[in-house]
Amino acid sequence: MRPRGGLPRPTKVVGPIVGTVVALVAFAAVAHNSGSGWVQAMGSLLAGFAVAGLGGPGLACARLRVSVVTNPTDATASQPLEIEVATTAPARVEAVAPHGQATTIGAGTGRVRLVPARRGPLLWVTLEVASAAPFGLLWWHKRVVVPLARPLWVAPVPGPPDAAMLSHPTAQAELDRHRPRDARVGEPRGVRPYAAGDPQRLVHWPATAHRGELMVREAERPEAAVPGVRVVLPDDGPEGDAVAGRGLGTVVTLLTRSSPVMLATTERDGPRHEAVYTRADAARRLARAVSAGTARAVSAGAARAVSAGAARAAANPEHR
Amino acid sequence: MSVLARVRAANKPGPPEHSVVLRVASTAAVAVGVAACAAEGELSVAVAAGSIVALGAGNLFSYRRRTRPLPWLKAVLAVVAVLAFWRFFIAISGARGVTNLGAVVGPLAVLFTWIQVTHSFDVPSRRDIAFSLAGSVTLMAVAAAQALDMSFGLYVVAWVACMLVGLGSMWGSIGGAGRLRARTVLAGAATLAVVALVCVVVLPAPSVSSRLVFPTSIGGDVSVSSPAGLEGTAQGATLPVHAASVSGRVDVGGYLGFAGPLDTAVRGTLGNQVVFRVRADRPSFWVAETFDEWDGQSWTEVPPTSGKQWRVISGGSPFALPAESGADGSGTQDIQTFYLVQPGPNLIFHAESTDQVWFPARSIFVDPDGNIRSDTSMGAGSIYTVVSSVSTATPAELAGASGHTLDPVNQARFTQLPHPYPRVAALARQITAHATTIEAKVLALEQWMGTHTTYTTDIPPLPRGADTVDEFLFGNRRGYCEQISTSLAVMLRTLGIATREATGYVPGPYNPITDLYEVQAKDAHAWVQVWFPGYGWQNFDPTAYVPLANPSPAVTLGHDALGALGRVPVVPTVVVAAISAAGLLFWRRRSHTPATTAGRVSAALERAARRGGLEPSAAESLPRLAARIDALAPPPAEHPSAGAIAAAAESAAFGGRELAGAVADRLVADARALVRRVPRRRRARRRPAQPGLDAPSASSNEAPATSRAR
């Protein structure tokens, strides 16, 4: 997606224009009363400086292009983060949505600070770019919606743990049934043959060279049940953010005692009940969580789109 | 926010400015302004030099103290500024109010210089430097008010350069680019040049206000020995010692005619030196003298004993002159200010009927014919102003002229002839046989002279005792303004029409930048004045053209540009332009031509593909492209296929060894022949891709549902 922007507009234009008009009128009065041609010539030069200084930034701002070079993938609501922005010319850049501080980017790239207010995935940022080229006499600004270099998952602000969110523990075997055996936890037990889904970093190369087949490390697996947390968002507004925050606080508290934690949430494409092993996993899961109503609306819309596509395919066989 | 808080917020110092280029540019801009004021005489050289040194020292001090400004410094500088204003008000209080621009401009320059010098010691931030740049504008404006010639343009160019660098550096400092960007400065300069040129062309020429007190000054005064006598320069007047001399330097205003008599038998050497500059609302003849008595070779003025009295007008400037008798007072007011560049006689030039003279003298002399002389000769740098009534009578109005006629004494004076001139009279009657009015007769004679005489300054000497008019009209009919105008005057006098000879200068070329007419020595001229009842003396010039109004700057610039273009030699210019264009094309072709054989072959295959309507893809290999070309246009048996050419090129590119000269040339030639062989076809249009059903919408702020973050 290409960035979308509005027309440039001047900032605080009244003062500079009034000052310019007063100066030019004074020059004209002196020239046309004294008859001095050089005064008129100087006034013409002053008019040229005024046009270039007051109108030039509008053109510079219109030609200005902004892009996000890099950005982090995870953040927390109400916490500042920085993204790297590139401009085609020196400019002042300020994040508008999410809001942030203004930064002057001289040439090339610069870092812009912004503070996401809400949790959720962030694909775009609205930036206000301003230029006063070539003379710095008047700023012109415009707002540009710029896609991020990669999705940014904004986690909710962690809240206090909520015991009401605890759900039935999940047996370790049940966990293993849905996921490949993982040796991230437990005491080392030995090596075993590679199974589909094993992380590449678990490959035990000496054993592999000895056996002639891929071998991975294996650890003792605790037999204790995996605790579960269910987070049901009432809506996708501030109340839902608060619930998600408490859910995050609950999961983080459980993770300090044991890992993993089974987290049940609802996402846009339906319920999701999977283990989270770190705070970052939990934060990202809760960033993606939506309320049940949103999930139903999304699935209904998808169903309508699928049926519309099927109807068109049925009507126009050659478009299949 | 209270008023005090607002004032404090407005005066809060900004962050220190570290850009050295910006400070140097602003200092230079102010220094150029001070130098310009000194060049125009508004500041003495010592004051200007001291101010420039102080500016540099002050800005250096400010730069060193930019992060630690002295708290008591502002108070000290404010006191100094107040003293400067006080001194300024005292200086202008002696002038004739603010209408006396000449008395205000000098103190104004001093005031602005003081302000800039004191300000330079407290310039820590960018905003303060911007104030310095703005201050340089005022200094340049004050200097421009006194500038009379194009030499001021040097200061303008220097100041513009300093401003461009300064403002560009200011943006560089604001925008964080750090260094001055050449592209920024050039873009600003181009915009500035275009807008300034448009303003100069479109705006009308400035006119002088009649409510002002006009500047006057006198440079080098040599008192006149006799009342109303004509004196030359301080070096004294001289005349050539023999007649019929076509060369020879004279000291009387650079023109021989500015002497007691106008001897038509001699002519001085008239060069290109500027004699004076004139600021006027409209171009006119700048009258020096008029003559009424003709003796066959020379024009003279009737001496006072014949009833013509010089009148002394005393009382100081401005001098009010009596209205010329016979004129009805119609016409438009024209204000002319004369700036003498060369020393001149005590003649006060003017346009037609003079009403008022601003001249720095105790008294001036005026005769009933309107000739004006001062009681002192004028050196270079003299300035005086004349307010005249310029006739606007149309030919139709002159044709119907009636009313007050000259009294018999003056009628006899202005129709005086040394002898009857029978042949001249018969010729004049013959030419004006069908003209019934004075205006028609004058025009008929002018037209006849335009078709039957030739203008040239290379004429044989007048034989001793010969009559100038007889020799001109019935001899070779070759002469310059004196012969032509004298002949016209004599012919009119034979018809009984009151006529007199006038000498002075034509308007000279108009400079749209300075708004001044630059009168050169070669602009000296003689013409005829004819009396019209009710309208007075009207100018008629059979040898020169006088425009009706001030030319607009656009017309003048266009005329000058066309004139300059017309002087450009055509053949050498065309030859140079053709060679330059060929060189540029060769360089562009060479720079875009691939250096390797594979590159040239690849370029040729791409041209062949486009010619056949195929669009080469960036991801497509050369053999694949060649296969498409062969499918489109199978090669004849005797020609290699595109595939074979591509294979050979790839072998050369990736084989690590460039092909030998002849082989490479042959391969490239085959590729180019392939281009000509492919039939030309129109490129097929590509249908726009249908948007996918699951493509993310522009308003969505979430990732597409298909992607799952891990």
PDB file of C-alpha atoms in Angstrom, chain A residues 1 4 27 30-49 51-52 63 88-92 104-107 121-125 130-137 139 151 153 179 267-269 272 274 281 284 288 290 294 298 305-306 308-309 312 319, chain B residues 101 137 140-141 144-153 156 159-160 163-164 167-168 170-171 174-177 181 184-185 187-189 191-192 195-196 199-200 203-209 211-212 279 512-515 553 693 696-705 707-710:
ATOM      1  CA  MET A   1       0.000   0.000   0.000  1.00  0.00           C
ATOM      2  CA  ARG A   4      -1.799   8.475   1.417  1.00  0.00           C
ATOM      3  CA  PHE A  27       8.839  50.002  -0.744  1.00  0.00           C
ATOM      4  CA  VAL A  30       9.010  55.219  -1.246  1.00  0.00           C
ATOM      5  CA  ALA A  31       9.623  54.303  -4.877  1.00  0.00           C
ATOM      6  CA  HIS A  32       6.566  56.036  -6.243  1.00  0.00           C
ATOM      7  CA  ASN A  33       7.098  59.159  -4.239  1.00  0.00           C
ATOM      8  CA  SER A  34      10.812  59.563  -4.705  1.00  0.00           C
ATOM      9  CA  GLY A  35      10.797  58.270  -8.254  1.00  0.00           C
ATOM     10  CA  SER A  36      13.766  56.034  -7.473  1.00  0.00           C
ATOM     11  CA  GLY A  37      13.917  53.098  -9.837  1.00  0.00           C
ATOM     12  CA  TRP A  38      16.406  51.218  -7.676  1.00  0.00           C
ATOM     13  CA  VAL A  39      13.999  51.234  -4.745  1.00  0.00           C
ATOM     14  CA  GLN A  40      11.418  49.645  -7.000  1.00  0.00           C
ATOM     15  CA  ALA A  41      14.000  47.119  -8.154  1.00  0.00           C
ATOM     16  CA  MET A  42      14.828  46.291  -4.523  1.00  0.00           C
ATOM     17  CA  GLY A  43      11.130  45.892  -3.824  1.00  0.00           C
ATOM     18  CA  SER A  44      10.889  43.470  -6.742  1.00  0.00           C
ATOM     19  CA  LEU A  45      13.721  41.433  -5.274  1.00  0.00           C
ATOM     20  CA  LEU A  46      12.001  41.475  -1.907  1.00  0.00           C
ATOM     21  CA  ALA A  47       8.833  40.206  -3.587  1.00  0.00           C
ATOM     22  CA  GLY A  48      10.887  37.395  -5.092  1.00  0.00           C
ATOM     23  CA  PHE A  49      12.271  36.448  -1.681  1.00  0.00           C
ATOM     24  CA  VAL A  51       7.327  34.285  -3.000  1.00  0.00           C
ATOM     25  CA  ALA A  52      10.174  31.806  -2.670  1.00  0.00           C
ATOM     26  CA  ARG A  63       6.926  16.797  -3.067  1.00  0.00           C
ATOM     27  CA  THR A  88      13.182  12.529   0.655  1.00  0.00           C
ATOM     28  CA  ALA A  89      14.163  15.977   1.932  1.00  0.00           C
ATOM     29  CA  PRO A  90      14.802  17.683   5.262  1.00  0.00           C
ATOM     30  CA  ALA A  91      11.546  17.931   7.160  1.00  0.00           C
ATOM     31  CA  ARG A  92       9.955  17.983  10.560  1.00  0.00           C
ATOM     32  CA  THR A 104      13.532  17.054  12.619  1.00  0.00           C
ATOM     33  CA  ILE A 105      14.964  14.792   9.963  1.00  0.00           C
ATOM     34  CA  GLY A 106      17.791  16.523   8.177  1.00  0.00           C
ATOM     35  CA  ALA A 107      18.781  14.083   5.508  1.00  0.00           C
ATOM     36  CA  PRO A 121      -2.266  -4.534  15.763  1.00  0.00           C
ATOM     37  CA  LEU A 122      -0.831  -1.365  14.228  1.00  0.00           C
ATOM     38  CA  LEU A 123      -0.251  -1.402  10.470  1.00  0.00           C
ATOM     39  CA  TRP A 124      -0.299   2.311   9.721  1.00  0.00           C
ATOM     40  CA  VAL A 125       0.802   5.525  11.345  1.00  0.00           C
ATOM     41  CA  ALA A 130       6.355  19.892   7.581  1.00  0.00           C
ATOM     42  CA  SER A 131       8.853  21.768   5.479  1.00  0.00           C
ATOM     43  CA  ALA A 132       9.990  25.377   5.297  1.00  0.00           C
ATOM     44  CA  ALA A 133      12.369  25.034   2.364  1.00  0.00           C
ATOM     45  CA  PRO A 134      14.156  26.906   0.892  1.00  0.00           C
ATOM     46  CA  PHE A 135      14.479  29.809   3.327  1.00  0.00           C
ATOM     47  CA  GLY A 136      12.830  28.694   6.543  1.00  0.00           C
ATOM     48  CA  LEU A 137      10.416  31.621   6.561  1.00  0.00           C
ATOM     49  CA  TRP A 139       6.202  26.166   7.581  1.00  0.00           C
ATOM     50  CA  PRO A 151       3.011  -5.144  11.810  1.00  0.00           C
ATOM     51  CA  TRP A 153       1.498  -5.642  18.028  1.00  0.00           C
ATOM     52  CA  ARG A 179       2.285 -29.370  19.748  1.00  0.00           C
ATOM     53  CA  GLU A 267      -9.336 -13.772  17.507  1.00  0.00           C
ATOM     54  CA  ARG A 268     -10.798 -12.501  14.275  1.00  0.00           C
ATOM     55  CA  ASP A 269     -10.774 -15.916  12.688  1.00  0.00           C
ATOM     56  CA  ARG A 272      -7.682 -19.850  19.939  1.00  0.00           C
ATOM     57  CA  GLU A 274      -2.764 -22.381  22.798  1.00  0.00           C
ATOM     58  CA  ASP A 281       3.921 -14.542  23.548  1.00  0.00           C
ATOM     59  CA  ARG A 284       1.085 -10.646  21.364  1.00  0.00           C
ATOM     60  CA  ARG A 288      -4.615  -9.930  18.660  1.00  0.00           C
ATOM     61  CA  VAL A 290     -11.011  -9.384  19.919  1.00  0.00           C
ATOM     62  CA  THR A 294     -16.220  -8.732  16.450  1.00  0.00           C
ATOM     63  CA  VAL A 298     -15.854 -10.892  10.737  1.00  0.00           C
ATOM     64  CA  ALA A 305     -17.732 -12.640   0.545  1.00  0.00           C
ATOM     65  CA  VAL A 306     -17.215 -16.313  -0.096  1.00  0.00           C
ATOM     66  CA  ALA A 308     -20.581 -13.712  -3.431  1.00  0.00           C
ATOM     67  CA  GLY A 309     -17.489 -15.093  -5.031  1.00  0.00           C
ATOM     68  CA  ARG A 312     -19.941 -14.880  -9.504  1.00  0.00           C
ATOM     69  CA  HIS A 319     -13.537 -16.557 -14.370  1.00  0.00           C
TER      70      HIS A 319
ATOM     71  CA  LEU B 101      13.871  63.119   1.532  1.00  0.00           C
ATOM     72  CA  VAL B 137      17.205  45.088   3.648  1.00  0.00           C
ATOM     73  CA  MET B 140      20.032  48.542   0.973  1.00  0.00           C
ATOM     74  CA  ALA B 141      16.692  50.332   0.544  1.00  0.00           C
ATOM     75  CA  ALA B 144      18.840  52.521  -3.341  1.00  0.00           C
ATOM     76  CA  ALA B 145      16.892  55.724  -2.773  1.00  0.00           C
ATOM     77  CA  GLN B 146      20.034  57.667  -3.687  1.00  0.00           C
ATOM     78  CA  ALA B 147      21.398  55.396  -6.396  1.00  0.00           C
ATOM     79  CA  LEU B 148      21.541  56.968  -9.851  1.00  0.00           C
ATOM     80  CA  ASP B 149      23.484  54.582 -12.040  1.00  0.00           C
ATOM     81  CA  MET B 150      23.925  50.911 -12.726  1.00  0.00           C
ATOM     82  CA  SER B 151      27.027  50.625 -10.546  1.00  0.00           C
ATOM     83  CA  PHE B 152      24.668  50.135  -7.615  1.00  0.00           C
ATOM     84  CA  GLY B 153      23.825  46.821  -9.233  1.00  0.00           C
ATOM     85  CA  VAL B 156      22.603  44.452  -5.223  1.00  0.00           C
ATOM     86  CA  TRP B 159      23.620  41.471  -1.255  1.00  0.00           C
ATOM     87  CA  VAL B 160      21.342  38.995  -3.029  1.00  0.00           C
ATOM     88  CA  MET B 163      20.854  36.731   1.426  1.00  0.00           C
ATOM     89  CA  LEU B 164      20.499  33.520  -0.560  1.00  0.00           C
ATOM     90  CA  LEU B 167      18.496  32.158   4.196  1.00  0.00           C
ATOM     91  CA  GLY B 168      19.526  28.815   2.742  1.00  0.00           C
ATOM     92  CA  MET B 170      18.954  29.228   8.047  1.00  0.00           C
ATOM     93  CA  TRP B 171      16.770  26.531   6.534  1.00  0.00           C
ATOM     94  CA  ILE B 174      16.161  24.626  11.021  1.00  0.00           C
ATOM     95  CA  GLY B 175      15.683  21.561   8.871  1.00  0.00           C
ATOM     96  CA  GLY B 176      18.534  19.693  10.453  1.00  0.00           C
ATOM     97  CA  ALA B 177      20.390  19.184   7.210  1.00  0.00           C
ATOM     98  CA  ARG B 181      22.220  22.544   0.116  1.00  0.00           C
ATOM     99  CA  THR B 184      17.917  24.657  -2.246  1.00  0.00           C
ATOM    100  CA  VAL B 185      19.841  27.847  -2.959  1.00  0.00           C
ATOM    101  CA  ALA B 187      15.816  26.801  -6.528  1.00  0.00           C
ATOM    102  CA  GLY B 188      15.385  29.884  -4.395  1.00  0.00           C
ATOM    103  CA  ALA B 189      17.571  31.960  -6.697  1.00  0.00           C
ATOM    104  CA  THR B 191      12.304  31.752  -8.166  1.00  0.00           C
ATOM    105  CA  LEU B 192      13.700  35.066  -6.996  1.00  0.00           C
ATOM    106  CA  VAL B 195       9.506  36.983  -9.750  1.00  0.00           C
ATOM    107  CA  ALA B 196      11.794  40.025  -9.661  1.00  0.00           C
ATOM    108  CA  CYS B 199       7.729  42.706 -11.168  1.00  0.00           C
ATOM    109  CA  VAL B 200      10.204  44.979 -12.954  1.00  0.00           C
ATOM    110  CA  LEU B 203       5.125  47.518 -12.643  1.00  0.00           C
ATOM    111  CA  PRO B 204       4.873  51.012 -14.096  1.00  0.00           C
ATOM    112  CA  ALA B 205       7.840  53.315 -13.810  1.00  0.00           C
ATOM    113  CA  PRO B 206       7.824  55.203 -10.507  1.00  0.00           C
ATOM    114  CA  SER B 207       6.957  58.866 -10.647  1.00  0.00           C
ATOM    115  CA  VAL B 208       8.095  61.697  -8.468  1.00  0.00           C
ATOM    116  CA  SER B 209       5.658  63.113  -5.984  1.00  0.00           C
ATOM    117  CA  ARG B 211       4.657  67.158  -2.525  1.00  0.00           C
ATOM    118  CA  LEU B 212       8.294  66.541  -1.817  1.00  0.00           C
ATOM    119  CA  ARG B 279      14.469  61.864 -13.661  1.00  0.00           C
ATOM    120  CA  PRO B 512      14.225  51.164 -16.479  1.00  0.00           C
ATOM    121  CA  ILE B 513      16.177  50.122 -13.410  1.00  0.00           C
ATOM    122  CA  THR B 514      17.301  53.560 -12.274  1.00  0.00           C
ATOM    123  CA  ASP B 515      14.291  55.309 -13.827  1.00  0.00           C
ATOM    124  CA  PRO B 553      10.057  49.008 -18.515  1.00  0.00           C
ATOM    125  CA  LEU B 693     -11.421 -10.463  -2.451  1.00  0.00           C
ATOM    126  CA  PRO B 696      -6.646  -5.600   2.925  1.00  0.00           C
ATOM    127  CA  SER B 697      -8.771  -2.492   2.633  1.00  0.00           C
ATOM    128  CA  ALA B 698      -7.233   0.959   2.894  1.00  0.00           C
ATOM    129  CA  SER B 699      -9.227   1.816   6.015  1.00  0.00           C
ATOM    130  CA  SER B 700      -8.296  -1.267   7.908  1.00  0.00           C
ATOM    131  CA  ASN B 701      -5.721  -0.859  10.604  1.00  0.00           C
ATOM    132  CA  GLU B 702      -5.235  -4.533  11.161  1.00  0.00           C
ATOM    133  CA  ALA B 703      -3.116  -7.106   9.466  1.00  0.00           C
ATOM    134  CA  PRO B 704      -4.795  -9.369   6.900  1.00  0.00           C
ATOM    135  CA  ALA B 705      -6.509 -12.337   8.466  1.00  0.00           C
ATOM    136  CA  SER B 707      -1.144 -13.776   8.296  1.00  0.00           C
ATOM    137  CA  ARG B 708      -0.480 -15.040  11.725  1.00  0.00           C
ATOM    138  CA  ALA B 709       2.197 -13.591  13.898  1.00  0.00           C
ATOM    139  CA  ARG B 710       4.337 -16.041  15.722  1.00  0.00           C
TER     140      ARG B 710
END
